[in-house]
Amino acid sequence: MVLRRAFVHRLPAAAPDDVSALEAAIADGRIDPAGVVAILGKTEGNGCVNDFTRAFAVRALSDALAGHVGRPAAAAVSLVMSGGTEGGLSPHLLVLERRSAEETGDAPGPALAIGAAHTGDLPAEDLGRRGQVEMVAAGVRAAMADAGLDDPADVHFVQIKCPLLTADRVRAAEARGATTATRDTLKSMGLSRGASALGVAVALGEIDRDAVDDVAIGRDFSLWSGRASTSGGVELLGHEIVVLGTGRGWVGPLSVDHAVMADGIDVEPVRAALRRLGLAADGQLAAAERGRLVALLAKAEAGSTGRLRGLRHTMLDDSDISSTRHARAFVAGALAGLVGHAEIFVSGGAEHQGPDGGGPVAVIVDREGVMG
Amino acid sequence: MVLRRAFVHRLPAAAPDDVSALEAAIADGRIDPAGVVAILGKTEGNGCVNDFTRAFAVRALSDALAGHVGRPAAAAVSLVMSGGTEGGLSPHLLVLERRSAEETGDAPGPALAIGAAHTGDLPAEDLGRRGQVEMVAAGVRAAMADAGLDDPADVHFVQIKCPLLTADRVRAAEARGATTATRDTLKSMGLSRGASALGVAVALGEIDRDAVDDVAIGRDFSLWSGRASTSGGVELLGHEIVVLGTGRGWVGPLSVDHAVMADGIDVEPVRAALRRLGLAADGQLAAAERGRLVALLAKAEAGSTGRLRGLRHTMLDDSDISSTRHARAFVAGALAGLVGHAEIFVSGGAEHQGPDGGGPVAVIVDREGVMG
Amino acid sequence: MVLRRAFVHRLPAAAPDDVSALEAAIADGRIDPAGVVAILGKTEGNGCVNDFTRAFAVRALSDALAGHVGRPAAAAVSLVMSGGTEGGLSPHLLVLERRSAEETGDAPGPALAIGAAHTGDLPAEDLGRRGQVEMVAAGVRAAMADAGLDDPADVHFVQIKCPLLTADRVRAAEARGATTATRDTLKSMGLSRGASALGVAVALGEIDRDAVDDVAIGRDFSLWSGRASTSGGVELLGHEIVVLGTGRGWVGPLSVDHAVMADGIDVEPVRAALRRLGLAADGQLAAAERGRLVALLAKAEAGSTGRLRGLRHTMLDDSDISSTRHARAFVAGALAGLVGHAEIFVSGGAEHQGPDGGGPVAVIVDREGVMG
Amino acid sequence: MVLRRAFVHRLPAAAPDDVSALEAAIADGRIDPAGVVAILGKTEGNGCVNDFTRAFAVRALSDALAGHVGRPAAAAVSLVMSGGTEGGLSPHLLVLERRSAEETGDAPGPALAIGAAHTGDLPAEDLGRRGQVEMVAAGVRAAMADAGLDDPADVHFVQIKCPLLTADRVRAAEARGATTATRDTLKSMGLSRGASALGVAVALGEIDRDAVDDVAIGRDFSLWSGRASTSGGVELLGHEIVVLGTGRGWVGPLSVDHAVMADGIDVEPVRAALRRLGLAADGQLAAAERGRLVALLAKAEAGSTGRLRGLRHTMLDDSDISSTRHARAFVAGALAGLVGHAEIFVSGGAEHQGPDGGGPVAVIVDREGVMG
């Protein structure tokens, strides 16, 4: 077995198109662009319909990668931008890279594993339906295989970039006699995110494959994955899937675990996950432990009941600020209060990702040393 | 010495003009309207210039109180409404009441003390200047005396409602040959809040009286009080001052302490304050301890550096959402993550109230029992 | 026949609760509070879900009226507040009053007629369905009779305040075995507005009664009234209906006409209506003619196609500003550009009120003199 | 004299980075990329601090132009993006191009003239001061010479892209012993726009050079240009200046004129300008005349008095929506109501550009035919 090592580089971004930290890391050898599998980014738009900071960042990152590895190789890197840095959230990039362990000389694992897979194109009429769930479930299994992970219990986070419907795609489907789950393109984003999350849940055995039918998708939020994070993109027709887990074929000091928050302030499960990875996490992470937390990824949403632990909140009734923006700011505060900084990846749009009002959280820790 | 007992009633509000919980508490005898000294409320507007939920709440509360104690007595109650329930913050009222201990039969204190004072009218030309600082310092001392508190160390929270300049007030001052610190009415709010906070700092010995000159007010934010919370109101010309402390002349199970957050996620000093009041506060407050936390009052702001612990945030650059709204949502998340619910009083506008980017926090705990 | 005279008083409002202009007009006899039928107001909130300026204004107006005519008579006055003064729109009140012509000594009409009617309570299961359409149609006929108007062609504007569903009302209906058109309370507002507008259209013969079935309400926007303006209110269970028209039983210099804008900048039909009422309206109304325009009432909306005369607009995609706010600001500009000031009544929520993207406009002109 | 012809191409944009209409026009020969002098664009961000749609558009346009004429030539094209398409405003590009008349075979002019000039770098300490006014005045004269325009009366519009201060630039100035007009980078944008506008006013003889001193810039708004439109950009250190006028050395059917709106609904001066260019403009432009209007460029702002023709507006008090967004939506409505569509260039930030609350407007008309 060829041993590999996973790297997660957390880089600040001074603007949506700021790739200077990436360029610097490539220039001084910290990042080998040929090994980059995916880049996740928090950009500073509103995270809603008219957020162009995501596309702006993708353009800048694509150009930067292409300058090093050429356009085709750059196009294979999954670029997942999440808009919205409300509250103290700090715009940043998480660059996921892997190398041969021979190169790094690390001791044996198990350690953080990164796997990736792309599915074929999703027929428009399958979007938001069982067809998508199954395509994604197969894709997750392929990404697990790519990472050498056999046991779903070793998987802690699955990031999926999924397609959405456009008016043209709906028309093309209808022209060949098919009907789509919705003709509303905005609604198709939620359905695609939800079906993708359920695909993760099926692949990881979190829910039974037979429990998911077309009607449940986007409606029955008692079905969810505690490890899925999905986001839509207009530029792709299939799915880009990245799996993070802990595997024997991987070396190095990094490790990953996950938690499920039952609501936006349910931080104790996250504290428990940090402790499982070796941090004391008594109160807020002290400076030394803070340096060992490489990344935190979470989903935030306002919850459909309009209440948080029985008390009314006003996020759903605020016509000036989208509830998604309220939720990111608030959950960011809760998690930053726990870990001691706000360069964390809190994103919205959590259909079937954790329970209503809550969401999955993944933490990546360097078990050996303090980050530079 | 006549012993007294302080009560703090935390009541939910279903809308800015919802006084049903207050009426119910009066009807069943939990609140004696004649003993109400002040009502602090979080209302669900934007907390900025065009937030009419504050005035709407004041009108509803005034009418409700007047129905029980008459207009003049109702007018003597300090009604301090703070707009903005971002994130999960829950709109609510904090009714501060005091009674004779003979009536309640409690064991001796020391316990939570409530004192109040009103200053005379502030000349417009003194607003935002040393004259206001000194008037407020004298008023704080009067409110301390009203509470029977001699030692500034026993004071943990001073809420002040202060005046602001209007175009008419500026004109009147100029007509008599005086000049005001500013002719900008919005700016006058910040100056008045800041000068009032410095008045608290002087009265409590947090800063030296001679350290404050006109130039420092609104500019030198190294001068601050760790116990002041001030807000402006167009409807008054003097100051309404409420002091919370711990005094020997007071009985009952309630106690108060305070902390200063150095920044928006600096929750450990708050945890320490909770512990001083007898809560374990390991991790998030567990349900039983949560019931003993009667009230939490905090100030939030984005910080002028644009950075949180060295990492860039975007609150000051967001032209869609005021930084004050970002900050309340974020700090609310951090504090709710600590105490386990979001019916907490987080307000903005923190000039000279805590250090730049941070703020004072007061906690009131029932040392004996769990709230009903 | 007892001749009557209608008055329309346009009064500025310095804040949502500012009734000083109303009080002044009553004090100096310009308004007889006993004759007030309705007050329409533009208030300065966001006009969306969390706009409390409407309720604040209603409370202030109710209290003011009750001080003159007592609570029961004040409660009979229809108070229709429309939130949102975007762009240059100026917050103001339109007080509709009527008196006996004997008192005013005016020459014979026809002239502006005002009629009013209240329907009984609407069963929750009829809301947004044919039952509501028919109840409103009957109510419009009653209001026409109240104004002495027989011919629908003499009716130019029908303002309706209609009920909405609350969770309690839905539950009560379901408890007695009925089902409501929706369980979504926000959606019920649009359905109620739409069904009310269709009731107007039926009463005025704009559409055939049989053309309206339950499915069409809220969906088939080819059905609309060119004279309806409807808004929902949580505080009522029936409908408050005010009809403006031109009638023989009415005297005085005021007259009313209407136009239908096909889109947000379709101002030429409005110009034609102004000309029918005797204004030259070449270009923008000159100052003298401007003084004769007593009131302009219009509906604005963004249009569901995302295009204005074939060109893409971004109102529907802006997640920072509601499309209703964009539309009010924009249509206000177009109409203020025509009439020369922005103290005009432009409101949103135009389901079945004018064609998609357009809306009805009513203009009231003093045919004799310039307003004071 | 070599005769030239100016072209103005108005192209729709489906997104900030949509250059497909530009590419199509180049592909079919309507645009010769070598002749492009400037591109003005309305992009769909908020037009405020965190509007990244401008930079995104600039990146896409630069890349597109560079693909045809190479990087250095592309860099010489002035790209002026204005964020904010509120109300019905339609995102679009205005491509300014010029060719030799020999190529086009048009009859003699005078006709629309386009001139351009770049100034040298502005010392940071001159920004917002007389030094900038004089540098810009000289640059305007150079651009007039480039266009062959001698008489300032022939100039109708001057678009300037000007620099701003950054923290680094302030530090560098201070390091060499100089002081800047402000250390506030946001404020520097307004000062730079204002000083640039005054430079135009001086060059065109609208105000006397001696009337401008450092104190007046950004304060005395009785000084203004009726033909300047200025916007800041962080990416340049000097000024990019484009002049539009009517000159004898130019051929073709296009002509330009200008008007000054005294406030946001003062459309009659614009109507007069359209009439001077041969359009009847009775009421709203009819479809045939609408096709002959090539471009309309206007500045919008809320006005510092808080009143429009004596009536209170709420644009300056709305903490949810920037007054600049309100003003663009509103003025767009007024102007679209006049010209019959909303693919017009309405921008904000009008310091010293037109009177307080009003602004300059330029109109470009094809005197011969209807646009394709």
Coordinates of N, CA and C in Angstrom, one line a residue, chain C residues 10 12-16 44 46 85-91 265-268 271 282-285 290 308-309 311-315 317-318 320-321 325-343, chain D residues 10 12-16 44 46 85-91 265-268 271 282-285 290 308-309 311-315 317-318 320-321 325-343:
Chain C
R10 N -54.6 65.8 3.2 CA -53.3 65.2 3.1 C -52.4 65.9 4.2
P12 N -48.8 65.7 6.7 CA -47.5 65.2 6.8 C -47.4 64.4 8.2
A13 N -46.5 63.5 8.2 CA -46.2 62.8 9.5 C -44.7 62.8 9.7
A14 N -44.3 63.3 10.9 CA -42.9 63.4 11.2 C -42.3 62.1 11.8
A15 N -43.2 61.2 12.1 CA -42.8 59.9 12.6 C -44.1 59.0 12.6
P16 N -43.9 57.7 12.8 CA -45.1 56.8 12.7 C -46.2 57.2 13.6
E44 N -43.0 54.7 7.7 CA -41.7 54.6 7.2 C -40.9 53.3 7.6
N46 N -40.3 49.0 6.7 CA -39.9 48.3 5.5 C -41.1 47.8 4.7
T85 N -41.6 53.9 2.7 CA -41.4 55.2 2.0 C -40.1 55.3 1.4
E86 N -39.9 54.3 0.5 CA -38.6 54.2 -0.2 C -38.4 55.4 -1.2
G87 N -37.1 55.6 -1.6 CA -36.9 56.7 -2.5 C -37.3 58.0 -1.8
G88 N -37.9 58.9 -2.5 CA -38.2 60.2 -2.0 C -39.6 60.2 -1.3
L89 N -40.3 59.0 -1.3 CA -41.7 59.0 -0.7 C -41.7 59.7 0.6
S90 N -42.7 60.5 0.9 CA -42.9 61.3 2.1 C -44.0 60.7 3.0
P91 N -43.6 60.3 4.2 CA -44.6 59.8 5.1 C -45.8 60.8 5.3
I265 N -43.2 52.0 -15.2 CA -42.9 53.3 -15.7 C -43.9 53.8 -16.7
D266 N -45.1 53.1 -16.7 CA -46.1 53.4 -17.6 C -47.0 54.6 -17.1
V267 N -46.4 55.8 -17.2 CA -47.0 57.0 -16.6 C -48.0 57.7 -17.5
E268 N -48.0 57.3 -18.8 CA -48.9 58.1 -19.7 C -50.4 57.9 -19.4
R271 N -51.1 60.3 -16.7 CA -51.2 61.7 -17.3 C -52.6 61.9 -17.9
D282 N -48.8 68.9 -19.2 CA -47.8 68.8 -20.2 C -46.4 68.7 -19.4
G283 N -45.7 67.7 -19.7 CA -44.5 67.4 -18.9 C -44.9 67.2 -17.5
Q284 N -44.0 67.6 -16.6 CA -44.3 67.5 -15.1 C -45.3 68.6 -14.7
L285 N -46.2 68.2 -13.8 CA -47.1 69.2 -13.3 C -46.4 70.4 -12.9
R290 N -49.8 71.4 -9.6 CA -49.4 70.5 -8.5 C -50.3 70.7 -7.3
L308 N -38.2 44.4 -17.6 CA -39.0 45.6 -17.7 C -38.9 46.1 -19.2
R309 N -40.0 46.0 -19.9 CA -39.9 46.3 -21.4 C -38.7 45.6 -22.0
L311 N -36.0 44.4 -20.8 CA -34.6 44.6 -20.3 C -34.6 44.0 -18.9
R312 N -33.5 43.2 -18.6 CA -33.4 42.6 -17.3 C -33.3 43.6 -16.2
H313 N -34.1 43.4 -15.1 CA -33.8 44.1 -13.9 C -33.4 43.1 -12.8
T314 N -33.0 43.6 -11.7 CA -32.4 42.7 -10.7 C -33.2 42.8 -9.4
M315 N -34.4 43.3 -9.4 CA -35.2 43.5 -8.2 C -35.5 42.1 -7.5
D317 N -33.8 39.4 -7.6 CA -32.6 38.6 -7.3 C -31.8 39.3 -6.1
D318 N -32.3 40.4 -5.6 CA -31.6 41.1 -4.6 C -31.9 40.6 -3.2
D320 N -30.6 41.4 -0.5 CA -30.4 42.4 0.5 C -31.6 43.4 0.7
I321 N -32.3 43.6 -0.4 CA -33.4 44.5 -0.4 C -34.6 43.8 -1.0
R325 N -39.6 46.8 -1.9 CA -38.9 48.1 -1.6 C -38.3 48.7 -2.8
H326 N -37.6 47.9 -3.6 CA -37.1 48.4 -4.9 C -38.3 49.0 -5.7
A327 N -39.4 48.2 -5.8 CA -40.5 48.6 -6.7 C -41.1 49.9 -6.2
R328 N -41.3 50.1 -4.9 CA -41.9 51.3 -4.4 C -41.0 52.5 -4.7
A329 N -39.7 52.4 -4.5 CA -38.8 53.5 -4.8 C -38.8 53.9 -6.3
F330 N -38.9 52.9 -7.1 CA -38.8 53.1 -8.5 C -40.1 53.7 -9.1
V331 N -41.2 53.1 -8.8 CA -42.5 53.6 -9.2 C -42.7 55.0 -8.6
A332 N -42.3 55.2 -7.4 CA -42.5 56.5 -6.8 C -41.7 57.5 -7.6
G333 N -40.5 57.2 -8.1 CA -39.7 58.1 -8.9 C -40.5 58.5 -10.2
A334 N -41.0 57.4 -10.8 CA -41.7 57.6 -12.1 C -42.9 58.5 -11.9
L335 N -43.7 58.3 -10.8 CA -44.9 59.1 -10.6 C -44.6 60.5 -10.1
A336 N -43.6 60.6 -9.2 CA -43.2 61.9 -8.7 C -42.6 62.7 -9.9
G337 N -41.9 62.1 -10.8 CA -41.4 62.8 -12.0 C -42.6 63.4 -12.8
L338 N -43.7 62.7 -12.7 CA -44.9 63.2 -13.4 C -45.6 64.3 -12.7
V339 N -45.8 64.1 -11.4 CA -46.7 65.1 -10.6 C -45.9 66.1 -9.9
G340 N -44.5 65.9 -9.7 CA -43.7 67.0 -9.2 C -43.5 67.0 -7.7
H341 N -44.0 66.0 -7.0 CA -43.6 65.8 -5.6 C -43.8 64.4 -5.2
A342 N -43.4 64.0 -4.0 CA -43.4 62.6 -3.6 C -44.2 62.3 -2.4
E343 N -45.1 63.2 -2.1 CA -46.1 62.9 -1.0 C -47.2 62.2 -1.6
Chain D
R10 N -24.3 50.2 -26.6 CA -25.0 49.9 -25.3 C -25.3 48.4 -25.3
P12 N -26.2 44.7 -23.1 CA -26.7 44.2 -21.9 C -25.7 43.3 -21.2
A13 N -25.8 43.1 -19.9 CA -24.9 42.2 -19.1 C -25.8 41.3 -18.3
A14 N -25.6 40.0 -18.4 CA -26.4 39.1 -17.7 C -25.9 38.8 -16.3
A15 N -24.7 39.3 -16.1 CA -24.0 39.1 -14.8 C -22.8 40.0 -14.8
P16 N -22.2 40.2 -13.6 CA -21.0 41.2 -13.6 C -19.9 40.8 -14.6
E44 N -24.4 45.0 -10.8 CA -25.5 44.8 -9.9 C -25.2 44.6 -8.4
N46 N -24.0 46.5 -4.5 CA -24.7 47.5 -3.8 C -24.1 48.9 -4.0
T85 N -27.8 48.7 -9.3 CA -28.9 48.7 -10.3 C -30.3 48.6 -9.6
E86 N -30.5 49.6 -8.7 CA -31.7 49.5 -7.9 C -32.9 49.8 -8.8
G87 N -34.1 49.6 -8.2 CA -35.3 49.8 -9.0 C -35.2 48.9 -10.2
G88 N -35.7 49.5 -11.4 CA -35.7 48.7 -12.6 C -34.4 48.9 -13.4
L89 N -33.4 49.5 -12.9 CA -32.1 49.7 -13.6 C -31.6 48.4 -14.2
S90 N -31.2 48.5 -15.4 CA -30.7 47.2 -16.1 C -29.2 47.2 -16.2
P91 N -28.6 46.2 -15.7 CA -27.1 46.1 -15.9 C -26.7 46.2 -17.3
I265 N -36.2 64.7 -9.0 CA -37.3 64.5 -9.9 C -37.4 65.7 -10.9
D266 N -36.3 66.4 -11.0 CA -36.3 67.5 -11.9 C -36.0 67.1 -13.3
V267 N -37.0 66.5 -14.0 CA -36.8 65.9 -15.3 C -37.0 66.9 -16.4
E268 N -37.6 68.1 -16.2 CA -37.8 69.0 -17.3 C -36.5 69.4 -18.0
R271 N -35.7 66.8 -20.4 CA -36.6 66.8 -21.6 C -36.1 67.9 -22.5
D282 N -42.6 64.7 -26.1 CA -43.8 65.1 -25.4 C -44.3 63.9 -24.5
G283 N -44.4 64.1 -23.3 CA -44.7 63.0 -22.4 C -43.5 62.1 -22.4
Q284 N -43.7 60.8 -22.2 CA -42.7 59.8 -22.2 C -42.2 59.6 -23.7
L285 N -40.9 59.3 -23.9 CA -40.5 59.1 -25.3 C -41.3 57.9 -25.9
R290 N -37.5 56.5 -28.6 CA -36.8 55.8 -27.6 C -35.6 55.0 -28.2
L308 N -37.4 66.9 0.0 CA -37.5 67.0 -1.4 C -38.7 68.0 -1.7
R309 N -38.3 69.1 -2.3 CA -39.3 70.1 -2.5 C -40.2 70.4 -1.2
L311 N -40.8 68.5 1.3 CA -41.4 67.4 2.0 C -40.4 66.5 2.5
R312 N -40.6 66.0 3.7 CA -39.6 65.1 4.3 C -39.5 63.8 3.6
H313 N -38.3 63.3 3.3 CA -38.1 62.0 2.9 C -37.3 61.2 3.9
T314 N -37.2 59.9 3.8 CA -36.5 59.1 4.9 C -35.3 58.4 4.4
M315 N -34.7 58.8 3.3 CA -33.6 58.1 2.7 C -32.4 58.2 3.6
D317 N -32.3 58.5 6.8 CA -32.5 57.9 8.1 C -32.7 56.4 8.1
D318 N -32.6 55.8 6.9 CA -32.8 54.4 6.8 C -31.6 53.6 7.0
D320 N -31.3 50.5 7.1 CA -31.3 49.2 6.4 C -30.8 49.3 5.0
I321 N -31.1 50.4 4.4 CA -30.7 50.6 3.0 C -30.0 51.9 2.9
R325 N -28.6 53.9 -2.4 CA -29.4 52.9 -3.1 C -30.8 53.5 -3.3
H326 N -31.4 54.1 -2.3 CA -32.7 54.7 -2.4 C -32.6 55.7 -3.6
A327 N -31.6 56.5 -3.6 CA -31.6 57.6 -4.6 C -31.5 57.1 -6.0
R328 N -30.6 56.1 -6.2 CA -30.5 55.5 -7.5 C -31.9 55.0 -8.0
A329 N -32.5 54.2 -7.1 CA -33.8 53.6 -7.5 C -34.8 54.7 -7.9
F330 N -34.9 55.8 -7.1 CA -35.9 56.8 -7.2 C -35.6 57.6 -8.5
V331 N -34.4 58.1 -8.6 CA -34.0 58.9 -9.8 C -34.1 58.1 -11.1
A332 N -33.8 56.8 -11.0 CA -34.0 55.9 -12.1 C -35.4 55.9 -12.5
G333 N -36.3 55.8 -11.6 CA -37.8 55.9 -11.9 C -38.2 57.1 -12.6
A334 N -37.7 58.3 -12.1 CA -38.0 59.5 -12.7 C -37.5 59.6 -14.1
L335 N -36.3 59.2 -14.3 CA -35.7 59.3 -15.7 C -36.3 58.2 -16.6
A336 N -36.5 57.0 -16.1 CA -37.1 56.0 -17.0 C -38.5 56.4 -17.3
G337 N -39.2 57.0 -16.4 CA -40.5 57.5 -16.7 C -40.5 58.5 -17.8
L338 N -39.4 59.2 -18.0 CA -39.3 60.2 -19.1 C -38.9 59.5 -20.4
V339 N -37.9 58.6 -20.3 CA -37.3 58.1 -21.6 C -37.9 56.7 -22.0
G340 N -38.6 56.1 -21.1 CA -39.4 54.9 -21.5 C -38.6 53.6 -21.3
H341 N -37.5 53.6 -20.7 CA -36.8 52.3 -20.4 C -35.8 52.6 -19.3
A342 N -35.2 51.5 -18.7 CA -34.3 51.7 -17.6 C -32.9 51.1 -17.8
E343 N -32.5 51.0 -19.0 CA -31.1 50.7 -19.3 C -30.4 52.0 -19.4

